[in-house]
XYZ file of C-alpha atoms in Angstrom:
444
model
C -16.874 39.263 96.294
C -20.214 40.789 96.968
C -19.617 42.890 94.165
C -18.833 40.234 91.748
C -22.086 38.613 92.704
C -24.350 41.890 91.992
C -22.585 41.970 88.918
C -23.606 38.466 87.848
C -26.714 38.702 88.993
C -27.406 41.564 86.857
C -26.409 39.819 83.688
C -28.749 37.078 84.316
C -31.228 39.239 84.763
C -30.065 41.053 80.990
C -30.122 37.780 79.920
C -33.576 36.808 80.734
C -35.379 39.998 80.053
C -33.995 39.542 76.856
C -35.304 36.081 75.863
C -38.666 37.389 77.271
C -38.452 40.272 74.449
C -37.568 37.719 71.969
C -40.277 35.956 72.807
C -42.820 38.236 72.599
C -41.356 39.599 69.456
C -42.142 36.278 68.142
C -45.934 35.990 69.748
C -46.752 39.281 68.662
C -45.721 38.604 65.016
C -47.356 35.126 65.615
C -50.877 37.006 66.414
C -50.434 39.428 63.498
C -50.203 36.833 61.064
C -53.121 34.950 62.829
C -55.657 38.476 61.794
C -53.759 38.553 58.878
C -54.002 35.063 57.120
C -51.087 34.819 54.535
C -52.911 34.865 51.328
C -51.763 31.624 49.873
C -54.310 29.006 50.061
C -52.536 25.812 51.942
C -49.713 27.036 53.365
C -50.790 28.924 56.405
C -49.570 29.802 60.380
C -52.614 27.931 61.283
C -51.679 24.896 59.344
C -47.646 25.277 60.471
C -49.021 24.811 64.438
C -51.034 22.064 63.802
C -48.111 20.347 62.008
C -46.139 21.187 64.568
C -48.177 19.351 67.065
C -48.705 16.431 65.320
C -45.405 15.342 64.290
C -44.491 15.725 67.914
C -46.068 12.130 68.088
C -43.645 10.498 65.968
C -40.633 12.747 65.657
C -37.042 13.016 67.963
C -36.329 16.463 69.558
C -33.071 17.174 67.238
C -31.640 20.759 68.996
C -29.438 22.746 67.305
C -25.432 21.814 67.795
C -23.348 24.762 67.696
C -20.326 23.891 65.504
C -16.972 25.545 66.576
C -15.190 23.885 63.931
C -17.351 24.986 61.107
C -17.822 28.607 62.464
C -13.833 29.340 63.138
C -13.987 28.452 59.239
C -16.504 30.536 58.122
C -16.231 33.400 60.731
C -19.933 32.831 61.443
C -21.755 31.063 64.286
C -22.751 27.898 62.660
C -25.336 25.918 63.959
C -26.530 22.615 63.005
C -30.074 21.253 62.776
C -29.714 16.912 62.738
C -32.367 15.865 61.162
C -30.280 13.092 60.399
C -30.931 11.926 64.148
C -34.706 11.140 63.449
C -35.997 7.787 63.774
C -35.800 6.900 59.702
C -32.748 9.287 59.309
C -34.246 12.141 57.543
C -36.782 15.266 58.026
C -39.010 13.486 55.265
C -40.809 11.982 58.095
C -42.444 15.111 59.266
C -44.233 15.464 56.071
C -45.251 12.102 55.336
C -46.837 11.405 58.978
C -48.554 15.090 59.017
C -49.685 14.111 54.872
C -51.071 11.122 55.958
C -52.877 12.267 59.353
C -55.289 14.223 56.942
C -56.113 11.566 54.828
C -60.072 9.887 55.482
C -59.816 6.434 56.834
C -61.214 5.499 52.685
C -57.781 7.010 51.526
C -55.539 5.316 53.685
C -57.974 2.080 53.302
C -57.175 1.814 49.561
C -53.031 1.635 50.445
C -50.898 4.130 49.976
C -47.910 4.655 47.026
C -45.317 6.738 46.925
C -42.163 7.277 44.769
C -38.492 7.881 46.275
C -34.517 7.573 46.282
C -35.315 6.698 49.871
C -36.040 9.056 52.862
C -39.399 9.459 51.968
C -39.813 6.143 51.340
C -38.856 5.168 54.914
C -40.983 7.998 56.042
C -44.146 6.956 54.826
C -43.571 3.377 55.580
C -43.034 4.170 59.033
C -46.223 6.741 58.815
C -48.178 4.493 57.059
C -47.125 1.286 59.695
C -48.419 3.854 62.275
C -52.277 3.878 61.102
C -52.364 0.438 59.678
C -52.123 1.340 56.172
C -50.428 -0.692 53.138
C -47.735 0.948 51.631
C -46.152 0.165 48.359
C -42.968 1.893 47.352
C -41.212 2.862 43.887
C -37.456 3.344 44.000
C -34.780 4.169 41.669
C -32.422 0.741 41.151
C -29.226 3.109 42.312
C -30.727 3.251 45.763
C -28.728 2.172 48.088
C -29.382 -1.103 49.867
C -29.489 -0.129 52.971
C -32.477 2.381 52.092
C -34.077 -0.330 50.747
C -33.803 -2.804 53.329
C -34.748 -0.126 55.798
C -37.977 0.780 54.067
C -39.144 -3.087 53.631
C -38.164 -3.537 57.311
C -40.794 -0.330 58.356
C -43.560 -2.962 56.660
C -43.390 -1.558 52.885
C -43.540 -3.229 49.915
C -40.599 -2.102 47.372
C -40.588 -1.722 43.804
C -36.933 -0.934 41.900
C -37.643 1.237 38.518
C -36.194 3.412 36.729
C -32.239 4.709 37.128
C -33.105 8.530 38.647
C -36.262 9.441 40.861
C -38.336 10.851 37.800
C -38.651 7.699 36.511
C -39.831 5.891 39.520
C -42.042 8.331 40.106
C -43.791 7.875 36.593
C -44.127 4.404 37.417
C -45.535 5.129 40.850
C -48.487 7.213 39.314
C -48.742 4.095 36.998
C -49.396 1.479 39.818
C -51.805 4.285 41.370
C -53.923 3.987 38.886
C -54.159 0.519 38.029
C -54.650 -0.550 41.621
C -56.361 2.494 43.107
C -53.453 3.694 45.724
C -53.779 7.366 47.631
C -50.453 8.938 45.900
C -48.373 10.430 48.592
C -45.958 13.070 46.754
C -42.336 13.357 48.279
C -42.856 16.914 47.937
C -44.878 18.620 45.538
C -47.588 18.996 47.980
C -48.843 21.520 49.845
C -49.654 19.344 52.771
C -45.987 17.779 52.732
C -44.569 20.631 52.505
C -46.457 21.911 55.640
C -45.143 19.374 57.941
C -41.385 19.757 56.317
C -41.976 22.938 57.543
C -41.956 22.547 61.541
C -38.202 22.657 61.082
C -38.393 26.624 61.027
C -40.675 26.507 63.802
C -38.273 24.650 65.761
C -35.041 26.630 64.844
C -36.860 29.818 64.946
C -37.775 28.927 68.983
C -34.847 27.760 69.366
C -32.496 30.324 67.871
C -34.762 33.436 67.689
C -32.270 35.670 66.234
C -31.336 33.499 63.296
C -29.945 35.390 60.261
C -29.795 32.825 58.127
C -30.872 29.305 57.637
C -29.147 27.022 54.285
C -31.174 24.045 53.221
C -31.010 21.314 50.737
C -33.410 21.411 47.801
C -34.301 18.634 45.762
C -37.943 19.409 44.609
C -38.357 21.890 47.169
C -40.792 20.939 49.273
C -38.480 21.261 52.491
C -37.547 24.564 51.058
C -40.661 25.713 50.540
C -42.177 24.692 53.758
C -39.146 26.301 55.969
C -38.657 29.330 53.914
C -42.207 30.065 53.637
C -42.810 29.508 57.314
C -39.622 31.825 58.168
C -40.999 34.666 56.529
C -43.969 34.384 58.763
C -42.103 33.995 62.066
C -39.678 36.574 61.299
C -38.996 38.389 57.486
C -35.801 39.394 58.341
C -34.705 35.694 58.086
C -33.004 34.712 55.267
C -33.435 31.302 53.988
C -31.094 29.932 51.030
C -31.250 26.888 49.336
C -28.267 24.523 48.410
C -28.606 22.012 45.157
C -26.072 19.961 43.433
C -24.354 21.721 40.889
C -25.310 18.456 38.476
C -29.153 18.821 39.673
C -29.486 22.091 39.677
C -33.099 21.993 38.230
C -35.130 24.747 40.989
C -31.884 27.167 40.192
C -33.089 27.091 36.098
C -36.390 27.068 36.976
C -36.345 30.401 38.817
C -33.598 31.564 36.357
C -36.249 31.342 33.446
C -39.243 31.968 35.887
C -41.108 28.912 34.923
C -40.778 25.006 35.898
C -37.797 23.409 33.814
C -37.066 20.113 33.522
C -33.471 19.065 33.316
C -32.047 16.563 30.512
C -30.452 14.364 32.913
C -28.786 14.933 36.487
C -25.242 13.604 37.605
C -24.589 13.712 41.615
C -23.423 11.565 44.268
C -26.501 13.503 46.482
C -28.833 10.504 45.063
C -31.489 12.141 47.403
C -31.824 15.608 45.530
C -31.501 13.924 42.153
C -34.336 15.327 41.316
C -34.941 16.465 37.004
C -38.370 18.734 37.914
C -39.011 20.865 40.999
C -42.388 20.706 42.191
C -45.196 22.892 40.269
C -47.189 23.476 43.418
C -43.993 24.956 45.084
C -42.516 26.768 42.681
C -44.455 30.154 43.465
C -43.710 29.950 47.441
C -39.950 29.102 46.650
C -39.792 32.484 43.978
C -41.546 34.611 46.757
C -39.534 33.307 50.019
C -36.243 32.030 49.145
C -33.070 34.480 49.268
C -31.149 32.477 46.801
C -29.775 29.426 45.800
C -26.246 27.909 46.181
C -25.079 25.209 44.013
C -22.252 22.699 45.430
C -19.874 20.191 43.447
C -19.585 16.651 44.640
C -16.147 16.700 45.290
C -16.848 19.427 47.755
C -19.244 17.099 49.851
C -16.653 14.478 49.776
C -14.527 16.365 51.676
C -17.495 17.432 54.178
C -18.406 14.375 55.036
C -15.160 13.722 56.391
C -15.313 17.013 58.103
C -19.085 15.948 59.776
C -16.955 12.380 60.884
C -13.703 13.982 62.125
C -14.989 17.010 63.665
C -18.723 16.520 64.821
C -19.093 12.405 65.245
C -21.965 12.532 62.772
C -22.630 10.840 59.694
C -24.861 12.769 57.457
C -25.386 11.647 53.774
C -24.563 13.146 51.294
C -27.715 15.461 50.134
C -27.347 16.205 53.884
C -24.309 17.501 53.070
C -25.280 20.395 50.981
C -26.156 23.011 53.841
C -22.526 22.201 54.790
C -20.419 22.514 52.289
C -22.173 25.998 50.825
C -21.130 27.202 54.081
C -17.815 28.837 52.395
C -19.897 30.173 49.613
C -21.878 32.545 51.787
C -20.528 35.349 52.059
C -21.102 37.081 54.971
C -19.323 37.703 58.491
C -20.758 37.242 61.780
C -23.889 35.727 61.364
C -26.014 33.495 62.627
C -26.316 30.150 59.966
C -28.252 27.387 60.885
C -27.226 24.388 58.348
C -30.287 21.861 58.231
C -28.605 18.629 57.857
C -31.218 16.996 56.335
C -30.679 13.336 56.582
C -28.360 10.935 57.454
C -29.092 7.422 55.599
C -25.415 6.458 53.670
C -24.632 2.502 53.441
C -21.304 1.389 54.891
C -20.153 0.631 50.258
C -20.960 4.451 49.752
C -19.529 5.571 53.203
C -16.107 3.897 52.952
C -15.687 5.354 49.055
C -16.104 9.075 49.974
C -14.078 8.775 53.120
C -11.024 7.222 50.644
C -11.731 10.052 48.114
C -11.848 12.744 50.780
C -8.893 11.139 52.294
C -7.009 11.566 48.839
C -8.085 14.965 48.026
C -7.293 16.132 51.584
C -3.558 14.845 50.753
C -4.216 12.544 53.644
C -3.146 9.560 51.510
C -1.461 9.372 48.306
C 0.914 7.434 46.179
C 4.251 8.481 44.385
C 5.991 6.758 41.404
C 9.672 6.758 41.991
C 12.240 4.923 39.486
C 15.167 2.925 41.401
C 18.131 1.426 40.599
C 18.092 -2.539 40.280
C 19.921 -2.799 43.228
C 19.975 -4.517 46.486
C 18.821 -1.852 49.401
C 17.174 0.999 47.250
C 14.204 -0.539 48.877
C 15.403 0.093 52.209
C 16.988 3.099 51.990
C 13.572 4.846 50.105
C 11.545 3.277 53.339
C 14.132 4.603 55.695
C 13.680 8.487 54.150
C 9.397 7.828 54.393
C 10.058 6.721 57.832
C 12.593 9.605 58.954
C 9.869 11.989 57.437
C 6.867 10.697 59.643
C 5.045 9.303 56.296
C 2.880 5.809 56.940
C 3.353 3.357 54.423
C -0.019 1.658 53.354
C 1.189 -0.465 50.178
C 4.133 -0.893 48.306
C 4.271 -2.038 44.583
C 7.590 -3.633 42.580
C 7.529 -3.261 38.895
C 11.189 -4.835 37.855
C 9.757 -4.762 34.246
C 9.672 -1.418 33.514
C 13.045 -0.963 31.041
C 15.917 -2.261 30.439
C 18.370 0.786 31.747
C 19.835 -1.221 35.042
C 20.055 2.572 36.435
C 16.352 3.423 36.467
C 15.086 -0.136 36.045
C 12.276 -0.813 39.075
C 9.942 1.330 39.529
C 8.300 1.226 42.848
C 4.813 2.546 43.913
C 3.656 3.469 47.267
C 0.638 4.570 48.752
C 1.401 6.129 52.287
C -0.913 8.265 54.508
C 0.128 11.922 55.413
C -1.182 14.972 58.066
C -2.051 16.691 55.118
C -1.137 18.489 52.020
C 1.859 20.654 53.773
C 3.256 16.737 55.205
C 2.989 15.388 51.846
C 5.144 18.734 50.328
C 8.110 17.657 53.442
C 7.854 14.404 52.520
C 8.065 14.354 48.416
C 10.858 17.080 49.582
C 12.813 14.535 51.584
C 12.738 12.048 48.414
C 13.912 14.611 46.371
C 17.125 15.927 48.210
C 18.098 12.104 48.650
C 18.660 12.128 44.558
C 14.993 10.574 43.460
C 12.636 11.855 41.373
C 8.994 11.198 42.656
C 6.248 11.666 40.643
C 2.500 11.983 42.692
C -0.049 9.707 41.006
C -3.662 8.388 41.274
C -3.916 6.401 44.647
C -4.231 2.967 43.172
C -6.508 1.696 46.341
């Protein structure tokens, strides 16, 4: 027993002495970089600490949340960062408080304009409720409503232009200039970026020996400000982004080494919709990001459920990115920290991705089966869904379908399954009882 003791003991003691090397691994890079400034003007260690501190005053504590689920997928330890859990739902309020706590009391005097698809919006309302200032905000019409109502709620006034975030944004410069606003950029700014960066100094503290950290880009300025400030803390990190495959606009852009601006973008992640990465950015994202990731919407369907099912968390669906490029990094026995970005979805949006993700998970489906017009083929079709475990969630009775007596109702039904494998047994069990079902669209 006294043996087992010593031996415990001297684990802890491992243990500790090797947090304290960590930790001084990390000071001693800390007061390296601090002699040797990073040459970029703007983004700086200096800068990253003082952001640090200040959104302290207005941000949650959102620890990492080690995923079992997601790393018995991957074969990695996945770790989650819930940004999502902040008090407007997103990291956007890091960056909009720290922008703002630099302005002069003249620039926040004249009221303050900004231009968003909605988690900056609701970050620089709140900021901007926080030192008295007026805030007028310019969002796409396919926000959602409960973006909007949260921003006007935070004190905001809201103005709906424009179908995709460049546009709003145009008109936002617009309004600037007619009524003399301070212009608060939802990311192509140095300053922004600076406070979106205290995420890395958080994981990085947190999790020193992070290999690798995913996050979403939409104009970059989170990527920017935790890649860049990753490479200070500790080079070894590597730090990829994740876009939507339909908005892919920083991937082209560093594919062609210049700023491009998309024709159009098509994604259900309405808050990385973005046509143009930032300008400012683009030179800290081609020096400091390991590579980008693109992701298809029906693949954040389907990890939104997993977030739900698995984790208890609702994360929307830009959020989502960092989790579904999971399975498209390849590498083994890592340590991924997915930055889950934001979690503002309203119940209309929620309830159609979990009914799509239920679909394409086989979880519910619907099978076309020809009967003939006789009493009890309803019955006995029930009776072989029933014997097979298979929940019946609506039942449709065409009698109009053709004249052969033999094959003349067809009947629909939508029934929910364990999953693609249940869904094989049960079409199986349909099948050896003489029918011929045929899987079509789930008609709910």
């Amino acid at each position: 027993m006294a043996k087992e003791i010593q031996v415990k003991e001297a684990k802890c003691k491992e243990g500790e002495a090797m947090e304290e090397r960590q930790e001084q691994s990390l000071n001693e890079a800390a007061e390296v970089l601090r002699k040797d400034p990073v040459p970029e003007e703007g983004l700086t260690l200096e800068k990253f600490e003082e952001a640090s501190e200040v959104v302290k005053k207005v941000t949650l504590e959102t620890k990492l949340v080690f995923s079992e689920y997601l790393s018995v997928q991957t074969g990695n330890k996945v770790y989650l960062k819930p940004e999502n859990m902040q008090l407007t739902g997103a990291y956007k309020l890091r960056g909009a408080y720290y922008k703002i706590s630099t302005l002069s009391d003249d620039e926040r005097a004249k009221g303050l304009i900004t231009a968003s698809a909605g988690n900056h919006a609701q970050g620089v309302a709140y900021a901007a409720k926080a030192y008295g200032a007026k805030a007028v905000i310019v969002m796409p019409t396919t926000t959602p409503l409960m973006k909007v109502n949260r921003t006007k709620g935070y004190g905001a006034e809201v103005v709906l232009y424009g179908d995709v975030y460049d546009e709003a944004c145009a008109k936002a410069y617009e309004l600037a200039d007619e009524n003399g606003y301070t212009f608060i950029h939802p990311f192509d700014d140095l300053t922004v970026a600076t406070g979106q960066g205290t995420i890395a100094m958080e994981i990085v503290k947190e999790l020193p020996l992070v290999d690798y950290i995913l996050v979403p880009i939409g104009g970059g300025g989170l990527a920017t400000g935790v890649a860049t400030l990753a490479k200070m803390l500790n080079p070894k990190i590597k730090v990829i982004g994740v876009e939507p495959a339909g908005a892919n606009c920083m991937q082209t852009s560093l594919a062609q080494g210049h700023v491009v601006t998309l024709p159009k973008v098509t994604t259900i992640a309405d808050g990385t919709a973005v046509k143009t990465p930032g300008s400012k950015l683009f030179p800290y994202i081609q020096k400091n990001l390991d590579g980008i990731i693109t992701v298809e919407d029906h693949e954040l369907v389907v990890s939104f459920l997993d977030m739900v099912e698995n984790h208890k968390i609702v994360v929307e669906n830009s959020g989502l990115l960092t989790v579904a490029a999971l399975k498209h990094l390849d590498v083994k026995g890592k340590k991924v920290v997915s930055i889950l970005s934001g979690g503002n979805m309203d119940v209309t949006t929620m309830s159609s991705v979990v009914q799509q993700g239920l679909i394409m998970r086989d979880r519910i489906f619907t099978v076309s089966i020809l009967l003939p017009d006789k009493p009890g083929e309803l019955y006995r079709v029930s009776g072989i869904i029933a014997k097979a475990n298979g929940n019946v969630v609506e039942l449709e009775h065409n009698q109009f379908v053709t004249t052969n007596r033999n094959t003349a109702v067809e009947l629909r039904i939508t029934m929910e399954a364990f999953g693609t494998e249940h869904k094989n047994q049960i079409m199986k069990s349909l099948e050896e009882a003489g029918y011929k079902p045929r899987q079509v669209n789930a008609n709910f």
